[in-house]
PDB file of C-alpha atoms and ligand atoms in Angstrom:
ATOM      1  CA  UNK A 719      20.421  11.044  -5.788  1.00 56.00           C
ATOM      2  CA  UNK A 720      17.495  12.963  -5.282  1.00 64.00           C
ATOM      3  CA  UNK A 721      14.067  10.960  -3.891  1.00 63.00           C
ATOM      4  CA  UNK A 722      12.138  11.640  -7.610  1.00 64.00           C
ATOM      5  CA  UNK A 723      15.559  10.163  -9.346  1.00 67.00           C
ATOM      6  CA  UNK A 724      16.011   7.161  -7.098  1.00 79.00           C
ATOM      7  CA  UNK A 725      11.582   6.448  -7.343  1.00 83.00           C
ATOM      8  CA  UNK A 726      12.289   6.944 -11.392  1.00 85.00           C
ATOM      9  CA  UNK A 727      15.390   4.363 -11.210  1.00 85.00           C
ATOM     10  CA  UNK A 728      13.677   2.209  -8.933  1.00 86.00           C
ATOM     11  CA  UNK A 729      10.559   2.118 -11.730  1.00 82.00           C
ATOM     12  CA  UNK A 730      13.097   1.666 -14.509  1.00 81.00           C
ATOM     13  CA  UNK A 731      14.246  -1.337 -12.647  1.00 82.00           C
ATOM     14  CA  UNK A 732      11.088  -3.129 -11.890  1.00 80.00           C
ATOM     15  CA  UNK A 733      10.243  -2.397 -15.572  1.00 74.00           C
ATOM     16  CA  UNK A 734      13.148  -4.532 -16.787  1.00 71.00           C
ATOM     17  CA  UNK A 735      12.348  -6.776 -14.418  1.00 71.00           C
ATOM     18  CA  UNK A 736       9.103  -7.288 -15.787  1.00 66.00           C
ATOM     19  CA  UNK A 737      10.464  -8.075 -18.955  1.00 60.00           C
ATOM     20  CA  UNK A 738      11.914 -11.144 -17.701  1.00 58.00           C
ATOM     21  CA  UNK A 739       8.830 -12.388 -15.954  1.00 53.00           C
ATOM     22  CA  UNK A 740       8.766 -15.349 -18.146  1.00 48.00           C
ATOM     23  CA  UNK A 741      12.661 -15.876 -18.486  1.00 48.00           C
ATOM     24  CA  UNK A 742      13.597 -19.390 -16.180  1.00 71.00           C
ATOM     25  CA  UNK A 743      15.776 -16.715 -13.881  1.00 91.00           C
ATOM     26  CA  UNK A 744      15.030 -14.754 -11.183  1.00 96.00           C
ATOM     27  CA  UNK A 745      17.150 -12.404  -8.675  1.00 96.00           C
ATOM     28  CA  UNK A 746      17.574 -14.019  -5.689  1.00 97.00           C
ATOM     29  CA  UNK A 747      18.476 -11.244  -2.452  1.00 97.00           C
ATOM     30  CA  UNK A 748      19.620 -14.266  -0.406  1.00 97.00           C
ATOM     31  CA  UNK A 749      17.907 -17.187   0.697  1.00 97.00           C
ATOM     32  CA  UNK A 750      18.002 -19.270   3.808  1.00 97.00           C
ATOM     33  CA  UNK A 751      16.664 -22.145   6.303  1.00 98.00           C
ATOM     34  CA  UNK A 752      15.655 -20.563   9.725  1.00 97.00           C
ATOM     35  CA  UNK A 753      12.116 -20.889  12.014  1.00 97.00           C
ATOM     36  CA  UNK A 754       9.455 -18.202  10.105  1.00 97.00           C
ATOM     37  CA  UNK A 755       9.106 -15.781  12.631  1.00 96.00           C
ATOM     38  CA  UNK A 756       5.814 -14.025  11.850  1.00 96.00           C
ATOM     39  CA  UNK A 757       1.835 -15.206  11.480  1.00 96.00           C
ATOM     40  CA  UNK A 758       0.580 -18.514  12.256  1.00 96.00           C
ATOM     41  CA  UNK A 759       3.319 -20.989  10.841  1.00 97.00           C
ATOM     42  CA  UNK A 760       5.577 -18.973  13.307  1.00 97.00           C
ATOM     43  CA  UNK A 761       8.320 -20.860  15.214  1.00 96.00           C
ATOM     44  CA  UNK A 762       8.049 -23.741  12.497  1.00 97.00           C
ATOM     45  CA  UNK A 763      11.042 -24.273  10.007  1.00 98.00           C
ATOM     46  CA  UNK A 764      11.147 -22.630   6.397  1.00 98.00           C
ATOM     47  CA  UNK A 765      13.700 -22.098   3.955  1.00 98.00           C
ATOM     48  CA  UNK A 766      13.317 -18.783   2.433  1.00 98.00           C
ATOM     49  CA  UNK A 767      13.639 -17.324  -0.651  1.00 98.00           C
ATOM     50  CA  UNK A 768      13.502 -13.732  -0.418  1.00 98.00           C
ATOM     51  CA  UNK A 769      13.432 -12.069  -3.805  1.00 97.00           C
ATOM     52  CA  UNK A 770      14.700  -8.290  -4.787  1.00 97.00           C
ATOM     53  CA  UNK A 771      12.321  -6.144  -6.784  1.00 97.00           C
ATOM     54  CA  UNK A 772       9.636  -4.234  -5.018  1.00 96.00           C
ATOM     55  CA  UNK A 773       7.665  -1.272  -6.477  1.00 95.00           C
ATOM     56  CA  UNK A 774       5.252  -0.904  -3.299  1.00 95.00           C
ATOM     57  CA  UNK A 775       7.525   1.190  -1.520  1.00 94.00           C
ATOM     58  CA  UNK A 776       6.827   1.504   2.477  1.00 94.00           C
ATOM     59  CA  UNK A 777       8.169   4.147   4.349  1.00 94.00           C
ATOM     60  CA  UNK A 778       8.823   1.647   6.842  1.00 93.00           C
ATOM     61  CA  UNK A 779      10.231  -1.087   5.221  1.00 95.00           C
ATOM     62  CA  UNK A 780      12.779  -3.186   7.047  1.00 89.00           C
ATOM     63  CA  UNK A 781      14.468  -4.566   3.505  1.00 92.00           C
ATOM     64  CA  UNK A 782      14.818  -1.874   1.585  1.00 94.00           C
ATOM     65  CA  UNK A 783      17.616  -3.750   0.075  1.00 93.00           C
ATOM     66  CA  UNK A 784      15.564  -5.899  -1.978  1.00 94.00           C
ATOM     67  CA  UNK A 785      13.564  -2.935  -3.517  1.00 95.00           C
ATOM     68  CA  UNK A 786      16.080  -3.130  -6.756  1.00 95.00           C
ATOM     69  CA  UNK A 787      16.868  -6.407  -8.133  1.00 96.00           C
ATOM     70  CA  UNK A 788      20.303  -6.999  -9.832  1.00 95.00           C
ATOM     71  CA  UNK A 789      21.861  -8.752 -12.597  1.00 93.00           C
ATOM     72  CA  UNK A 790      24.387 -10.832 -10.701  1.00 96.00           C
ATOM     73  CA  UNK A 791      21.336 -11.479  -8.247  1.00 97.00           C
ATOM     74  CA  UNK A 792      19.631 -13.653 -11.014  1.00 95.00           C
ATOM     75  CA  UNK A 793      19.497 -18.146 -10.728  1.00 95.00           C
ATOM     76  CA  UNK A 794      17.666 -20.633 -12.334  1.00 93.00           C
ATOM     77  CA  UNK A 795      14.836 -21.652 -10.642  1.00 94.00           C
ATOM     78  CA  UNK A 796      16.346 -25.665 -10.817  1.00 93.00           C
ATOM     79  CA  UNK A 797      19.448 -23.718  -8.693  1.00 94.00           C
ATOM     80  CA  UNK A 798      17.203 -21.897  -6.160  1.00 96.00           C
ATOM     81  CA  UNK A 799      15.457 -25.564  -5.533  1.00 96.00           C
ATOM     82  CA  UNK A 800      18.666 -27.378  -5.337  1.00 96.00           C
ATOM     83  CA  UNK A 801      19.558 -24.930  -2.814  1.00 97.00           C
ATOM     84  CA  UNK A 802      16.251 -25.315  -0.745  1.00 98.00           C
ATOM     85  CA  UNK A 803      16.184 -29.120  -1.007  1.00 97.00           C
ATOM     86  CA  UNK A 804      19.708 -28.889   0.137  1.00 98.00           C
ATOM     87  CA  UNK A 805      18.598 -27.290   3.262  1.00 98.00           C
ATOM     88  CA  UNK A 806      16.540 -30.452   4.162  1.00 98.00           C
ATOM     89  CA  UNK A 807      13.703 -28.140   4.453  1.00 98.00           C
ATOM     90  CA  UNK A 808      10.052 -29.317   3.788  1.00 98.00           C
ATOM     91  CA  UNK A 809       8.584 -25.389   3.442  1.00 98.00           C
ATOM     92  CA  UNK A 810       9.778 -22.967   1.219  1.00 98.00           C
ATOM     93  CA  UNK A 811       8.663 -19.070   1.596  1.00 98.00           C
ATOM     94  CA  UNK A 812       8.897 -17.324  -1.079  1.00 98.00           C
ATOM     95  CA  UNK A 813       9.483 -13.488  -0.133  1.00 98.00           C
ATOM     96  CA  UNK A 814      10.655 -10.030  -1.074  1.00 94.00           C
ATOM     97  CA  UNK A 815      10.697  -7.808  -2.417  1.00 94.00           C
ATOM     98  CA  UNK A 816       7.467  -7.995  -3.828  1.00 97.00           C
ATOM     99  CA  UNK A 817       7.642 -11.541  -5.238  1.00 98.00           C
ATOM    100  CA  UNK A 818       4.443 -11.107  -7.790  1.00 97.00           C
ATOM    101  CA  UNK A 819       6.604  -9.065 -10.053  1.00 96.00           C
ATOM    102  CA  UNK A 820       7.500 -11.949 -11.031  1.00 95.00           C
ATOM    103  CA  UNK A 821       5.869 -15.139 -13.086  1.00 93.00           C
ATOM    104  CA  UNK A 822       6.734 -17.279 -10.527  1.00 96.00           C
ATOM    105  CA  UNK A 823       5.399 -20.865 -12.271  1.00 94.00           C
ATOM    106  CA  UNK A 824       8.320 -22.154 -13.115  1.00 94.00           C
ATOM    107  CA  UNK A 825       9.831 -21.713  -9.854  1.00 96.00           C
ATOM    108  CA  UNK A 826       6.423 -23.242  -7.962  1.00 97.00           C
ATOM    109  CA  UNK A 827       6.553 -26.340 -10.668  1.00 95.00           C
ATOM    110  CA  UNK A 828      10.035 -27.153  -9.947  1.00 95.00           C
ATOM    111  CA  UNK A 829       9.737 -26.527  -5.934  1.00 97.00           C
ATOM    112  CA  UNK A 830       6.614 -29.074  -5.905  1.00 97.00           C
ATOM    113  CA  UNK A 831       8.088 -31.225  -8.090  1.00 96.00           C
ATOM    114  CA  UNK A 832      11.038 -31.433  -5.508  1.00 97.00           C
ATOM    115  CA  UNK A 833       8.464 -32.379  -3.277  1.00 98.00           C
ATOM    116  CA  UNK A 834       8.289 -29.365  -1.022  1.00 98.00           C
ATOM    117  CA  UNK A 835       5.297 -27.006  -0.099  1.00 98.00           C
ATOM    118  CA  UNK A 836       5.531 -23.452  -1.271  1.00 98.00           C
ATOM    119  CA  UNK A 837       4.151 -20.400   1.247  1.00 98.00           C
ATOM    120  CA  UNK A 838       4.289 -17.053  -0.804  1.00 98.00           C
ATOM    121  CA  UNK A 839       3.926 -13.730   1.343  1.00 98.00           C
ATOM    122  CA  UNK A 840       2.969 -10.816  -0.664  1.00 98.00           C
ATOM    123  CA  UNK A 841       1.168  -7.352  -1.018  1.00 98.00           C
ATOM    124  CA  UNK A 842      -0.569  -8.799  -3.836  1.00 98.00           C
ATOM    125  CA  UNK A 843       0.168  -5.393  -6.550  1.00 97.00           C
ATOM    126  CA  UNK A 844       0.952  -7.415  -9.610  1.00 97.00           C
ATOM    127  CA  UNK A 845      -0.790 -10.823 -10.896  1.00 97.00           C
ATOM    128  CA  UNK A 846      -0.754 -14.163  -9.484  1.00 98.00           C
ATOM    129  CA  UNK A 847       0.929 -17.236 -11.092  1.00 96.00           C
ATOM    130  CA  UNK A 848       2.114 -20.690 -10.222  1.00 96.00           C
ATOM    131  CA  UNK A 849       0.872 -22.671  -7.647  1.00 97.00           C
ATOM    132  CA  UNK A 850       1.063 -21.360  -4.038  1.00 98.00           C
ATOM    133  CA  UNK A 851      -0.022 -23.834  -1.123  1.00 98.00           C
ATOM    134  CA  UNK A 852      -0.108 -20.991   1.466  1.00 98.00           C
ATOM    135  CA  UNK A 853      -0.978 -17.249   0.630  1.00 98.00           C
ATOM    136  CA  UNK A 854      -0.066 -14.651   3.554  1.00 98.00           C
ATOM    137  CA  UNK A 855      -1.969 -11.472   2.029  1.00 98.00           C
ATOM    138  CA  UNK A 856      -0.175  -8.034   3.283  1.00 98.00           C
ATOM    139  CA  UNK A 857      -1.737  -5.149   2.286  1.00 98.00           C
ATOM    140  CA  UNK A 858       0.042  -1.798   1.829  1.00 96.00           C
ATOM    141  CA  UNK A 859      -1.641   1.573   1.619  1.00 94.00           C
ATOM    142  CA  UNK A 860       1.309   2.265  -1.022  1.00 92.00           C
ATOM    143  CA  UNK A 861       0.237   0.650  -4.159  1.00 95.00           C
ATOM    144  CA  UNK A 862      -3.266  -1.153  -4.299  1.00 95.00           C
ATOM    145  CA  UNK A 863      -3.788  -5.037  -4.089  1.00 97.00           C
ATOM    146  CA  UNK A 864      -5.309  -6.673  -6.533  1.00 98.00           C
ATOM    147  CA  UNK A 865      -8.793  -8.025  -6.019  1.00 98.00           C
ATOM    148  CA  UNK A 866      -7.558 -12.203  -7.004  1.00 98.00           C
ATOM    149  CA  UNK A 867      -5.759 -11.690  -3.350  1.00 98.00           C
ATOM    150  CA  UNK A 868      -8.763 -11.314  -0.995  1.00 98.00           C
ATOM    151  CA  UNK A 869      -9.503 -14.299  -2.365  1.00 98.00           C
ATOM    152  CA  UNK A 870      -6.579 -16.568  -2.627  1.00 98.00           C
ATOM    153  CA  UNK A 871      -5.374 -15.131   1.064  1.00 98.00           C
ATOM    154  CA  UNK A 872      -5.039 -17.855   4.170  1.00 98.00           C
ATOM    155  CA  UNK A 873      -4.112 -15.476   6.079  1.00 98.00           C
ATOM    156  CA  UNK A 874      -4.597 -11.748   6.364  1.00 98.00           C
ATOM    157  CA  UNK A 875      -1.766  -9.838   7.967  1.00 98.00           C
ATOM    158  CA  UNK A 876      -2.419  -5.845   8.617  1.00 98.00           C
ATOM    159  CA  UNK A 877       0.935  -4.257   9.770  1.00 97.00           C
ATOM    160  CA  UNK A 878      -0.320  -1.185  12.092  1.00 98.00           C
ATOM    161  CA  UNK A 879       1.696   1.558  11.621  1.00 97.00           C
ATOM    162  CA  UNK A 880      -0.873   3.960  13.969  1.00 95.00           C
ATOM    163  CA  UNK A 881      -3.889   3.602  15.237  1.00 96.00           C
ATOM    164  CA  UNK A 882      -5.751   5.105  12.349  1.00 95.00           C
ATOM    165  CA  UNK A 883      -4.708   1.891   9.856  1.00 97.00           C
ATOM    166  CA  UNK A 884      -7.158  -0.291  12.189  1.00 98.00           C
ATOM    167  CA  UNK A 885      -9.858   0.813  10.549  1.00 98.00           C
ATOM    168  CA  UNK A 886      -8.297   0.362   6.831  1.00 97.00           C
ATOM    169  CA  UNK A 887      -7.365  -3.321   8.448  1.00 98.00           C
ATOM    170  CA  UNK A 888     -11.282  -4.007   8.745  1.00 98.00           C
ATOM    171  CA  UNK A 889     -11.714  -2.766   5.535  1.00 98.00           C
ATOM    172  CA  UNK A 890      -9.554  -6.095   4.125  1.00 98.00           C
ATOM    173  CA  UNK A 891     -11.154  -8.148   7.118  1.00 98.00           C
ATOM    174  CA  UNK A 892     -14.464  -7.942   5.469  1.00 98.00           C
ATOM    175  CA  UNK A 893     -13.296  -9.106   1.497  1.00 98.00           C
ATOM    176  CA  UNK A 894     -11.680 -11.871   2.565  1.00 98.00           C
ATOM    177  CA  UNK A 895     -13.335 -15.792   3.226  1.00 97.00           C
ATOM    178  CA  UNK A 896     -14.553 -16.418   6.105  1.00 97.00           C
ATOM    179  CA  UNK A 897     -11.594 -19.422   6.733  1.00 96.00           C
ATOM    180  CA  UNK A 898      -8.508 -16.252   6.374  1.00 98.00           C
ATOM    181  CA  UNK A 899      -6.531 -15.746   9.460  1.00 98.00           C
ATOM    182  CA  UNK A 900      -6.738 -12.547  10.343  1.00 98.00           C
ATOM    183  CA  UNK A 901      -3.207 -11.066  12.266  1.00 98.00           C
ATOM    184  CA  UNK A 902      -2.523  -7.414  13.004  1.00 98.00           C
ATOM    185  CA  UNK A 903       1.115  -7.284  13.578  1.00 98.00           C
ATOM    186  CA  UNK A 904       2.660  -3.888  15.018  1.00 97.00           C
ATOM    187  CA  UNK A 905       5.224  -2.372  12.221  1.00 97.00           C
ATOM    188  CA  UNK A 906       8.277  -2.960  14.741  1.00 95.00           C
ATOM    189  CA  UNK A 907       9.613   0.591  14.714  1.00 95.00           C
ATOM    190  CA  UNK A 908       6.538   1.613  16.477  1.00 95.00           C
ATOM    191  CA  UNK A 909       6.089  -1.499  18.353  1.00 96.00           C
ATOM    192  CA  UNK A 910       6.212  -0.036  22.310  1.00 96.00           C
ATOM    193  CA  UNK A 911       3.465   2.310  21.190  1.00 96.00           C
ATOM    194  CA  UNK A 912       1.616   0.249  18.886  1.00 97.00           C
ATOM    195  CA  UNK A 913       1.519  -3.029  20.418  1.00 97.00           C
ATOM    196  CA  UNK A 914      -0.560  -2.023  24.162  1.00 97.00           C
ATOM    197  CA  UNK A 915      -3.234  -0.663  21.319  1.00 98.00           C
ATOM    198  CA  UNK A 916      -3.342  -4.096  19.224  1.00 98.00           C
ATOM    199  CA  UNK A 917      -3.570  -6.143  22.798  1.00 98.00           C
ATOM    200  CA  UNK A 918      -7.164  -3.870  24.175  1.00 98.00           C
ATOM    201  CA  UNK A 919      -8.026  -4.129  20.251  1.00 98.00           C
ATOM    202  CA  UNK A 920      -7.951  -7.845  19.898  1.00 98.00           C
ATOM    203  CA  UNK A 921      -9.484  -8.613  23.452  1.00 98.00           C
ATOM    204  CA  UNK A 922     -12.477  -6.817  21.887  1.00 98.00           C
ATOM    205  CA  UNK A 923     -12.569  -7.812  18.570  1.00 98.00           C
ATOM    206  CA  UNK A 924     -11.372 -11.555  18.525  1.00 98.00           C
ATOM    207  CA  UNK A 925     -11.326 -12.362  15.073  1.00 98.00           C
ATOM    208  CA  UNK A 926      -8.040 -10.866  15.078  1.00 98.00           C
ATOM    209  CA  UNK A 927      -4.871 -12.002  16.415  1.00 98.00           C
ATOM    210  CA  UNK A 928      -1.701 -10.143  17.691  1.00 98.00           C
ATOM    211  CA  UNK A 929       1.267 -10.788  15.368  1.00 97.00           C
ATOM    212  CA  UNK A 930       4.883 -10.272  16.073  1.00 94.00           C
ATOM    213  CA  UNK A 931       7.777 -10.330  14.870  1.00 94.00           C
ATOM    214  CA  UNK A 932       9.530 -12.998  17.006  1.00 93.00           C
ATOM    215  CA  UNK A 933      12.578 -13.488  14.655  1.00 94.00           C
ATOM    216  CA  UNK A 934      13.518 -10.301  15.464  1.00 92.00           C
ATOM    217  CA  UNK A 935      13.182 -10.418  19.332  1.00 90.00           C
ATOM    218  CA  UNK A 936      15.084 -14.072  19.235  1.00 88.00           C
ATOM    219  CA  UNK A 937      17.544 -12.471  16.276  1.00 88.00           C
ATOM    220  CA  UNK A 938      17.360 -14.804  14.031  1.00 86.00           C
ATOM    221  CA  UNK A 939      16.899 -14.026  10.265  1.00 87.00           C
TER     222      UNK A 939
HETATM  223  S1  LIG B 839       6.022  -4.492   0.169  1.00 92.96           S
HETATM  224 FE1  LIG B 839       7.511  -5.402   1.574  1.00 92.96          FE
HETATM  225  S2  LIG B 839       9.515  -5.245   0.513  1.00 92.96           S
HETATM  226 FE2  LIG B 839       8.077  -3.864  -0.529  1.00 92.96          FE
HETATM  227  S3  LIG B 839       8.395  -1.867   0.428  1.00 92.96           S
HETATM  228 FE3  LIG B 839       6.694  -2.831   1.533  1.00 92.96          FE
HETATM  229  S4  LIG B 839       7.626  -3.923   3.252  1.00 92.96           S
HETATM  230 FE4  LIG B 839       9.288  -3.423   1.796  1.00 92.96          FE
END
């Protein structure tokens, strides 16, 4: 399948997808209880909730798995919670994908209603809904934020693919409040290169913070 076919598919996809956004289901790539591994809840356990369908489309992307939801992927949100309550889990992270595809209220109402706190990280392309507790904004240079996000973000997370995306990270720096925690976290393909940069950059500009991706060095999910 040619790139143009599979981009065209992909769209086709999403567009269905869309569709749904009020329907009580939603595709589900797999969903888990582990320690969150990135930004500043990192080493602290969260069930996750990673959801296919993503129209942002990074080169880079480490899930490209979840770019195209499918039918058989789809549960009821009172599943997905029984699932996370299950877990004995008092977090839930909801992920993708790109989870604002989707009207995610139900799914919020029902997690809070089970008592748990709900974490959402996103690249903010597509409106917000339901009721997040915690907001980790992550920008992509692929398809536009929306402006609710600068906003609604607790914390800011840049990946740095080279060094020329520090300046587009100061760019989001200065729309968001003055409380968002602000993390520039190498993109881990380029990590060896990337991360000596981030270190001298953040030593001179401390607003920032070095993120990593420690799931991946511990290899967990
Ligand atoms: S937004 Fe996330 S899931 Fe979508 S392409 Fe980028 S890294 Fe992958």
């Amino acid at each position: 399948m040619s790139i143009t076919q599979d981009v065209s598919t992909r769209k086709a996809a999403i567009r269905a997808a869309l569709k749904r956004r009020q329907a009580n289901p939603l595709p589900v790539m797999e969903q888990f209880y582990t320690l969150q591994g990135e930004g500043i809840w990192t080493g602290t356990p969260a069930y996750f909730v990673r959801l296919a369908g993503c129209d942002v489309g990074c080169h880079w992307c480490d899930v490209k798995a979840s770019w195209m939801p499918r039918d058989e992927q789809y549960l009821d949100v009172a599943e997905i919670t029984a699932r996370a309550l299950a877990s004995g889990t008092r977090r839930v992270v909801i992920t993708g994908g790109e989870p604002t595809v989707y009207d995610l209220s139900l799914l919020t109402d029902a997690l809070h209603a089970a008592g748990l706190i709900v974490h959402m990280e996103t690249a903010g392309p597509h409106p917000y809904s339901g009721e997040i507790d915690w907001i980790c904004f992550s920008p992509k240079k692929f398809l536009p934020p929306q402006d609710i996000y600068y906003d609604l973000a607790h914390e800011l997370k840049v990946v740095i693919y080279h060094e020329g995306d520090l300046a587009w990270a100061e760019e989001h720096a200065a729309r968001v409040s003055a409380h968002t925690q602000l993390f520039l976290q190498p993109e881990w393909s380029r990590r060896e290169r990337i991360t000596p940069l981030l270190i001298d950059y953040v030593k001179r500009h401390p607003q920032w913070r070095l993120g990593q991706q420690t799931h991946k060095y511990l290899d967990i999910p």
